[in-house]
mmCIF file of C-alpha atoms in Angstrom:
data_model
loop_
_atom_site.group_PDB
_atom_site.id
_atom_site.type_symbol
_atom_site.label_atom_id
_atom_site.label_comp_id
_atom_site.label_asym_id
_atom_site.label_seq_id
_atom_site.Cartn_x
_atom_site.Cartn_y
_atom_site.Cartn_z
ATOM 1 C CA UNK A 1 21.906 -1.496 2.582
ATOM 2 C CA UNK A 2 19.072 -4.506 3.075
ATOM 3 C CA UNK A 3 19.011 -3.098 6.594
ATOM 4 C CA UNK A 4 18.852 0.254 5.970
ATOM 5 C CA UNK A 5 15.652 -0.672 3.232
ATOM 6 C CA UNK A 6 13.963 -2.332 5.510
ATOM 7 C CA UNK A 7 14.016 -0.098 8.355
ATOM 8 C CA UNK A 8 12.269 2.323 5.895
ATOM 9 C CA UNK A 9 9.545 -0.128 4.420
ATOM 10 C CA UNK A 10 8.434 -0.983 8.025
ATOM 11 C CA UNK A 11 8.450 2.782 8.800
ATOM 12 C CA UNK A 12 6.773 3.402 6.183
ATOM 13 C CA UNK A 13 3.927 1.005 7.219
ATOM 14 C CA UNK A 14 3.737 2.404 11.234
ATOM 15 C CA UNK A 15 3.624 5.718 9.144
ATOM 16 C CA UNK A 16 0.176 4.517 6.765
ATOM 17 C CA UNK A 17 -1.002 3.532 10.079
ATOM 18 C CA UNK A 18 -0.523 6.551 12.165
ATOM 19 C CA UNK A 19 -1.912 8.706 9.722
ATOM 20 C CA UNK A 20 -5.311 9.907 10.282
ATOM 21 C CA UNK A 21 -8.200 10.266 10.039
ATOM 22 C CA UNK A 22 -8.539 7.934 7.659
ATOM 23 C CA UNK A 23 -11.587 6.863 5.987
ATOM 24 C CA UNK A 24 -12.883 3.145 6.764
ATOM 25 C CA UNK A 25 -9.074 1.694 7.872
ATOM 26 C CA UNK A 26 -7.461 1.051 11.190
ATOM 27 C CA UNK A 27 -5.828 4.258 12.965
ATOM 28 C CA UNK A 28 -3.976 4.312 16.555
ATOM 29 C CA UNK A 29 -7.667 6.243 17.495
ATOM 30 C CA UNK A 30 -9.885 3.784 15.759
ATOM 31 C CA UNK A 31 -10.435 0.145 13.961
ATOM 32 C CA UNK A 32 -12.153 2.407 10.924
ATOM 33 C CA UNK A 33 -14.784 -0.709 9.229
ATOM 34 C CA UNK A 34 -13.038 -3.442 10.861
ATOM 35 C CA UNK A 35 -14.126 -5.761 14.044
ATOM 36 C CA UNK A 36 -11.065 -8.014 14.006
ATOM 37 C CA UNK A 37 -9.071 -5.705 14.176
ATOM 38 C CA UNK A 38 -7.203 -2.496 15.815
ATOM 39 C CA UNK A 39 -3.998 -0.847 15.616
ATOM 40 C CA UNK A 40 -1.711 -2.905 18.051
ATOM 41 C CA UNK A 41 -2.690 -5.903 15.804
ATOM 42 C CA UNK A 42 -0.973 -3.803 12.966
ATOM 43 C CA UNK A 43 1.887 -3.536 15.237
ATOM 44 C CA UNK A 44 2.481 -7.240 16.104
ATOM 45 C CA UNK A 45 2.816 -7.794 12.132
ATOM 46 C CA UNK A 46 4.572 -4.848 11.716
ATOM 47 C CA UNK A 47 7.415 -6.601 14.331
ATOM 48 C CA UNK A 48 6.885 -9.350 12.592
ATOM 49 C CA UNK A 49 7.871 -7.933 9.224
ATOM 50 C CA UNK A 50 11.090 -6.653 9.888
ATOM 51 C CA UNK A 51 13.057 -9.876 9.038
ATOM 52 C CA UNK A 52 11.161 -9.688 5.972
ATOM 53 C CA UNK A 53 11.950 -6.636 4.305
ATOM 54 C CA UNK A 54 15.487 -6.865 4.955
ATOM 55 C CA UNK A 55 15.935 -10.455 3.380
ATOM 56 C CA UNK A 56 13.960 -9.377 0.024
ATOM 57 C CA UNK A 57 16.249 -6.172 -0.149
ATOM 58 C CA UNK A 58 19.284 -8.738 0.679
ATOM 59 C CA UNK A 59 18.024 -10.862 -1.826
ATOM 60 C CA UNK A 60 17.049 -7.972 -4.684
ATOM 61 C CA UNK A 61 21.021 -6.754 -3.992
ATOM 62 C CA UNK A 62 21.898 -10.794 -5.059
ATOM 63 C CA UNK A 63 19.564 -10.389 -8.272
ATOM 64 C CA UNK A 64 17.673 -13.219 -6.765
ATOM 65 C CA UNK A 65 15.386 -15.113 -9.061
ATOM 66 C CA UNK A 66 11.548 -14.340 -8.688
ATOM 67 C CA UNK A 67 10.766 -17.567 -7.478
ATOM 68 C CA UNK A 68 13.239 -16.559 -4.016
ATOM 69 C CA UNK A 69 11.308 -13.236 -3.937
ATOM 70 C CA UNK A 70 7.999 -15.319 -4.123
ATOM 71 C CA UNK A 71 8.922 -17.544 -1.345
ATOM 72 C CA UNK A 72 10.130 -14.994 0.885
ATOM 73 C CA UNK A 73 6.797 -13.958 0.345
ATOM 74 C CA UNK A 74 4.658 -16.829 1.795
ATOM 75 C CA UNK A 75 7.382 -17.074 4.836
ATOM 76 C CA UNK A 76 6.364 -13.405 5.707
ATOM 77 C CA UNK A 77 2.604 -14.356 5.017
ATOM 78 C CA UNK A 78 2.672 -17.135 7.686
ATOM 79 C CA UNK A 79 5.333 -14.617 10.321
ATOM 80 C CA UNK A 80 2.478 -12.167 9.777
ATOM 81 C CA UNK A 81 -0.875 -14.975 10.395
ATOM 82 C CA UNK A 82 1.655 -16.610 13.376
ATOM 83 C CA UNK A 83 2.164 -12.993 15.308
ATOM 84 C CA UNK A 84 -1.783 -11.605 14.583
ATOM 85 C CA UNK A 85 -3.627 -15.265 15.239
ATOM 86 C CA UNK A 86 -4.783 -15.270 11.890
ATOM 87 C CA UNK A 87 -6.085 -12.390 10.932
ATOM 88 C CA UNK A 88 -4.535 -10.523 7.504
ATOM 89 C CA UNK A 89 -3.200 -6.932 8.242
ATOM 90 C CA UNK A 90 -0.149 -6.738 5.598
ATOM 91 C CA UNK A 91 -0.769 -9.272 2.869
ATOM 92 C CA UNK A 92 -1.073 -6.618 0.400
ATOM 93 C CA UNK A 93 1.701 -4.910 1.346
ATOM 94 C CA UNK A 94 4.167 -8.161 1.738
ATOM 95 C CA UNK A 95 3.548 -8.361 -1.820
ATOM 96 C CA UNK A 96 4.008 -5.118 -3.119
ATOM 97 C CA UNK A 97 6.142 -3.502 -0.632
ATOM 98 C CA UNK A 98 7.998 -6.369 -0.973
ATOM 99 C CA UNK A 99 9.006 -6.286 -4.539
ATOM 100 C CA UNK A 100 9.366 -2.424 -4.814
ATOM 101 C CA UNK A 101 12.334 -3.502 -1.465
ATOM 102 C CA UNK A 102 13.617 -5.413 -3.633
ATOM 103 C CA UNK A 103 13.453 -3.571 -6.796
ATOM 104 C CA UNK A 104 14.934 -0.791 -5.016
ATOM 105 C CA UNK A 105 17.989 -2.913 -3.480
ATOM 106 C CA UNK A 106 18.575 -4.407 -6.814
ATOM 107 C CA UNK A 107 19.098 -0.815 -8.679
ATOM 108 C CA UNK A 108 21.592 0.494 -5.680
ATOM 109 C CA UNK A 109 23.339 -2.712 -6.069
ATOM 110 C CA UNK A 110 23.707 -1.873 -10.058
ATOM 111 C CA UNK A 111 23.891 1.947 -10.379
ATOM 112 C CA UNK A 112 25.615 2.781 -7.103
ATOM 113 C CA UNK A 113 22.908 5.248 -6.322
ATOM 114 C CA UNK A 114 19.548 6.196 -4.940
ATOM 115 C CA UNK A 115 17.161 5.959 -7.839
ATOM 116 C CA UNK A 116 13.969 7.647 -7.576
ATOM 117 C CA UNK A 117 10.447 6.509 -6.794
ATOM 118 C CA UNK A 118 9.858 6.215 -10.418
ATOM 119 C CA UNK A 119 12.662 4.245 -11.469
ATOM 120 C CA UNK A 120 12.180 1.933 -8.845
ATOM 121 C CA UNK A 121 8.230 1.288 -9.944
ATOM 122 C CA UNK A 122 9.835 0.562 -13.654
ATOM 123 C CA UNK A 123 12.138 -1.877 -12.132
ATOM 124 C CA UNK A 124 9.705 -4.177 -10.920
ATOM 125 C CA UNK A 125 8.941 -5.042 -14.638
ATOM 126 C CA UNK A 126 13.032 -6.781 -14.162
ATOM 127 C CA UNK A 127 9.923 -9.616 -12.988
ATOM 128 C CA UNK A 128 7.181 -8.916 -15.156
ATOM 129 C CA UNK A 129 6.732 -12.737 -16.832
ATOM 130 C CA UNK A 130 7.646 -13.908 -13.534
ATOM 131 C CA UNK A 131 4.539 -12.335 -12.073
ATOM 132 C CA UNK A 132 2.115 -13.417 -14.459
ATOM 133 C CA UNK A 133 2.930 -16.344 -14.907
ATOM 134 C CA UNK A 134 2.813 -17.171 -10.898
ATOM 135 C CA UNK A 135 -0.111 -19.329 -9.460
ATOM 136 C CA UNK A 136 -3.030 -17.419 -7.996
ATOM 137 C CA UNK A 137 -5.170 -18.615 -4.965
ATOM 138 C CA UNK A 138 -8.613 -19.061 -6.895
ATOM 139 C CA UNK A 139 -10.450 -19.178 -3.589
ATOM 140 C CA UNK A 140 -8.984 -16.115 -2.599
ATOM 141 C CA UNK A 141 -11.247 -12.619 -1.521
ATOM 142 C CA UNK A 142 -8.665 -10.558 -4.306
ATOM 143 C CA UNK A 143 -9.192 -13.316 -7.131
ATOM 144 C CA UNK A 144 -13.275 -13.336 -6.699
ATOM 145 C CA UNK A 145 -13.344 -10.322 -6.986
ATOM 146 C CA UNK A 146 -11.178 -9.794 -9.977
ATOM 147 C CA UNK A 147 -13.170 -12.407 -11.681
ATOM 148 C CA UNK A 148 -17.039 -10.854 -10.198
ATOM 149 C CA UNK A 149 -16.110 -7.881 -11.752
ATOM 150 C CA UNK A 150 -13.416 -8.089 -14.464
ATOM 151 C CA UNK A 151 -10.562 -5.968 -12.898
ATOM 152 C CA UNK A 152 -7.032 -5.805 -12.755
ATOM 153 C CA UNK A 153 -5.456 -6.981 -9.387
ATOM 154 C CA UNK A 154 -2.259 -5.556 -7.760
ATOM 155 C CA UNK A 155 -0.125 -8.571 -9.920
ATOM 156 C CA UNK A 156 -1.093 -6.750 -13.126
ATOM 157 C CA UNK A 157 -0.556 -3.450 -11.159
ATOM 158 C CA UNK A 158 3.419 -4.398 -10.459
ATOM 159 C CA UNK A 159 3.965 -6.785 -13.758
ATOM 160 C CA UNK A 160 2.789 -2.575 -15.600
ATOM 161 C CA UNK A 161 5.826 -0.903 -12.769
ATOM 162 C CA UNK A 162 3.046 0.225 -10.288
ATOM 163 C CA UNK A 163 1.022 2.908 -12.939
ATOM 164 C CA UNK A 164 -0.863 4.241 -9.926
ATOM 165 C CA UNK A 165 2.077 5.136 -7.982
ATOM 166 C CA UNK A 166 4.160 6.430 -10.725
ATOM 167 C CA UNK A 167 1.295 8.862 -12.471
ATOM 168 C CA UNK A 168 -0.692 9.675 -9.220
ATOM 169 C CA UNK A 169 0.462 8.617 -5.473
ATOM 170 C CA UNK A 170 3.922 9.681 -6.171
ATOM 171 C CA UNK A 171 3.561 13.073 -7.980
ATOM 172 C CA UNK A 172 0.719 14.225 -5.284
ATOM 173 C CA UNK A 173 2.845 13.148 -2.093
ATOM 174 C CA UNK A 174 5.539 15.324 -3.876
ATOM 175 C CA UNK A 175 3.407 18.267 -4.624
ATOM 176 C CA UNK A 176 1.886 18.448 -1.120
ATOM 177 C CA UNK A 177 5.450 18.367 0.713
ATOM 178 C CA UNK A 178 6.768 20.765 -1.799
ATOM 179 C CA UNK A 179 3.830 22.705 -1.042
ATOM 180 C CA UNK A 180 4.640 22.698 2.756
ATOM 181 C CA UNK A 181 2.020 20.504 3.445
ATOM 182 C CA UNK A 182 2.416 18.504 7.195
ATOM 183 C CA UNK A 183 3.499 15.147 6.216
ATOM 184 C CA UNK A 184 0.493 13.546 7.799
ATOM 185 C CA UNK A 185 -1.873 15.715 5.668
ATOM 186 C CA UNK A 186 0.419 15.047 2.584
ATOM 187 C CA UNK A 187 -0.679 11.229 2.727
ATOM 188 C CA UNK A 188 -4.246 12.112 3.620
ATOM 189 C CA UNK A 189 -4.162 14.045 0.396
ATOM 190 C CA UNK A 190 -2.635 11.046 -1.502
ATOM 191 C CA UNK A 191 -4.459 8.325 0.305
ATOM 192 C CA UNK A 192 -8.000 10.077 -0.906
ATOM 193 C CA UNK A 193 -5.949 10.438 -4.424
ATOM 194 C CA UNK A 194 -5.574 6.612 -4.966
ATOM 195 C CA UNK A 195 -9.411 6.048 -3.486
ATOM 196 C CA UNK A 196 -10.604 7.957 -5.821
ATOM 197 C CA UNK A 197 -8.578 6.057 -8.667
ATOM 198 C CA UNK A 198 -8.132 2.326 -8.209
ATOM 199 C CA UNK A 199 -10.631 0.017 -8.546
ATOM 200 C CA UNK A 200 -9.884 -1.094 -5.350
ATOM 201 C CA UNK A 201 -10.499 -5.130 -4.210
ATOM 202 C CA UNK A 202 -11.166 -4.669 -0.402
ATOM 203 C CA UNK A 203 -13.814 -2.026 -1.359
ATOM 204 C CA UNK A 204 -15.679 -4.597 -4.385
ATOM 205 C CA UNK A 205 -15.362 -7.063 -1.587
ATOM 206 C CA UNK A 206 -17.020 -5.318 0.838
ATOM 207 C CA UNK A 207 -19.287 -3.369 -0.822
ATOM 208 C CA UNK A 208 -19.640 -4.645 -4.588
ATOM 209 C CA UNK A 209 -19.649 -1.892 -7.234
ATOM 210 C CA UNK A 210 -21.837 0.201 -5.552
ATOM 211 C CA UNK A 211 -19.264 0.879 -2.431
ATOM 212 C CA UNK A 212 -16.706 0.868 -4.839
ATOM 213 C CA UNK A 213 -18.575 3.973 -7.011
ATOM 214 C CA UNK A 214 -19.552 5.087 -3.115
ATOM 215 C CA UNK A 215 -16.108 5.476 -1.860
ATOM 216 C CA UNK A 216 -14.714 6.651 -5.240
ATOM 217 C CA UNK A 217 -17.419 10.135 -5.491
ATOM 218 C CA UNK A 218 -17.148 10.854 -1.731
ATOM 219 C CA UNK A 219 -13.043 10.860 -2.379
ATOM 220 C CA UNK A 220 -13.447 12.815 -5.696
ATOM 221 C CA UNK A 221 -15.903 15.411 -3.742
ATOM 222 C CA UNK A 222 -13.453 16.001 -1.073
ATOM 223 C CA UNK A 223 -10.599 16.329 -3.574
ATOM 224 C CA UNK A 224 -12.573 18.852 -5.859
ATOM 225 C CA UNK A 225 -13.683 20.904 -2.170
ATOM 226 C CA UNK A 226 -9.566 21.532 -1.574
ATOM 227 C CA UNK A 227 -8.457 18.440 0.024
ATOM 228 C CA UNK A 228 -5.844 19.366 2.891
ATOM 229 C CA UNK A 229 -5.863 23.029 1.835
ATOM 230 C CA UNK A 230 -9.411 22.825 3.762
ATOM 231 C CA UNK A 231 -9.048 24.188 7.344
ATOM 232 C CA UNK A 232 -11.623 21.774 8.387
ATOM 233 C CA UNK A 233 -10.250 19.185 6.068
ATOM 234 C CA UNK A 234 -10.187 16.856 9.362
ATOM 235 C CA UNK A 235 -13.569 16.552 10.377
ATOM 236 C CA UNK A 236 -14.533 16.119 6.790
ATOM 237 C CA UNK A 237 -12.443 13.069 6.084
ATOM 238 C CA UNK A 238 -14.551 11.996 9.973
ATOM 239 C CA UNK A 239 -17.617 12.319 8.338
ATOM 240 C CA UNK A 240 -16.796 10.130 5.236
ATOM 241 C CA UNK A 241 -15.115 7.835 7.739
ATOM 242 C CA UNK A 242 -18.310 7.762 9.502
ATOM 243 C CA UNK A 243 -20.008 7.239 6.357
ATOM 244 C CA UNK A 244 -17.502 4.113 4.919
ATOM 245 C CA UNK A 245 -17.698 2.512 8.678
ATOM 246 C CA UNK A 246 -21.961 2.481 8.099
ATOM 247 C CA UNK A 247 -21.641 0.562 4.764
ATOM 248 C CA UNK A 248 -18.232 -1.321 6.281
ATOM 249 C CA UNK A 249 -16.500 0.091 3.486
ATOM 250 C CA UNK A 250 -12.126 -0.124 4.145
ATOM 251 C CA UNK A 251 -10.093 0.786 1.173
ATOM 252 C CA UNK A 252 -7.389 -1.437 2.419
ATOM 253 C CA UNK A 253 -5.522 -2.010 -1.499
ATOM 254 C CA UNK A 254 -5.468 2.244 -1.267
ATOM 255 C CA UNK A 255 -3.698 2.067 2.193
ATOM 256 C CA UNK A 256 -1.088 -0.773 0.828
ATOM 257 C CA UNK A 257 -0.163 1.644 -1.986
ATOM 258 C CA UNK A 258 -0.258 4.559 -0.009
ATOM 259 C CA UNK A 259 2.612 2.931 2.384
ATOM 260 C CA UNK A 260 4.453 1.929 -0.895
ATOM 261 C CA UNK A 261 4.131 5.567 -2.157
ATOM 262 C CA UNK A 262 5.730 6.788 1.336
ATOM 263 C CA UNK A 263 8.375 4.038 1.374
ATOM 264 C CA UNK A 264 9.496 5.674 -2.549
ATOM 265 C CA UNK A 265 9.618 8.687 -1.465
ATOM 266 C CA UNK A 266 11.260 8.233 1.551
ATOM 267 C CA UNK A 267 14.010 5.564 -0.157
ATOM 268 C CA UNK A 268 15.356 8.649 -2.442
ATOM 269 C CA UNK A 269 16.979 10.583 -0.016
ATOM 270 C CA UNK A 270 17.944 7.196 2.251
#
């Protein structure tokens, strides 16, 4: 099972990356806002990863203590910094992919069955003291930010189970592939979904609130024109690309929980 878990968070990572076009973030066509880097970067983490997600499943399955979650963590932070020469493509994602991996290994290993997206969000509270209670990095680009502008970070987000994937990622990647929607288009439609909602660190870094507010209206706009259902729902989400690249705006905590969202689905029938 930790093999089979962590075959589908990593392919659930190549599959936030091949989707496009996406607003501001690193696709196989494009490096979106960012000058350090491009999409085979994304792949040398991504090979670097794999070790990763299969010892947090392996140690979710053991009911592992947080603090062997937490460490796996940092090893997977360095594998990552090691394999891309510094530069941060996955932190996010070590973090929370990690712990829904785990969360998901640790119910299978209890119930004897695949437990939905949902239940596997709620069972990441199994660590919710754990996670607040960890040490931050005050010199971090996440914790100025929380503390500029007096939001929540992606800790508070898993110590609540995940409230963003739970009442919106999840339920529109679901309605768009029961819809018939193309998967790719599915996650465009979800991606511009959790834009439009979280208050999202990599855009208050980049852009303060006013690229925050920017990026949330043009995602809301495109939503409230049709989203996929658009036929030309392509070339729109190139012109607000164009538009986040000219104020280097990169909703990179949006792409993190759209892999997560993808990996939950995915996990259910897996």
């Amino acid at each position: 099972m930790p093999h089979r878990l962590g075959r589908l968070a990593v392919a659930s990572l190549h599959a936030e990356l091949a989707c496009a076009p996406k607003p501001g973030l690193v696709t196989p066509f494009d490096r979106g806002s960012h000058d350090d880097m491009d999409a085979s970067t994304f792949l040398r983490s991504l090979f670097a990863l794999r070790g990763y997600f299969v010892a947090i499943a392996a140690a979710g399955m053991a009911d592992a203590p947080f603090a062997t979650l937490r460490q796996r963590g940092i090893e997977a932070e360095r594998a990552m910094l090691r394999a891309t020469g510094g530069v941060n493509t996955h932190r996010g994602a070590i973090f929370s992919l990690g712990l829904l991996v785990a969360a998901a290994a640790r119910l299978r290993s209890q119930q004897h069955a695949m437990p939905d997206g949902v239940a596997v969000c709620n069972a990441v509270g199994h660590w919710h003291d754990a996670l607040l209670d960890a040490p931050l990095d005050p010199h971090s680009h996440g914790q100025r930010m929380r503390r500029r502008h007096g939001v929540a970070g992606v800790r508070e987000q898993a110590a609540a189970g995940f409230p963003l994937l739970r009442e919106v990622a999840l339920p529109t990647l679901r309605r768009a592939l029961r819809a018939g929607v193309a998967y790719d288009a599915a996650m465009a439609q979800t991606l511009l979904q959790l834009i439009a909602h979280t208050d999202d660190l990599n855009l208050l870094q980049r852009g303060g609130r006013d690229g925050l507010r920017f990026a949330q209206r043009s995602a809301r706009g495109f939503l409230e024109a049709g989203g996929v259902a658009q036929p030309d729902w392509r070339q729109q989400l190139s012109r607000i690309g164009d538009a986040f690249v000219a104020r280097r705006l990169s909703p990179g905590g949006s792409a993190d929980l759209l892999a997560c969202a993808c990996f939950l689905q995915r996990q259910e029938a897996a």
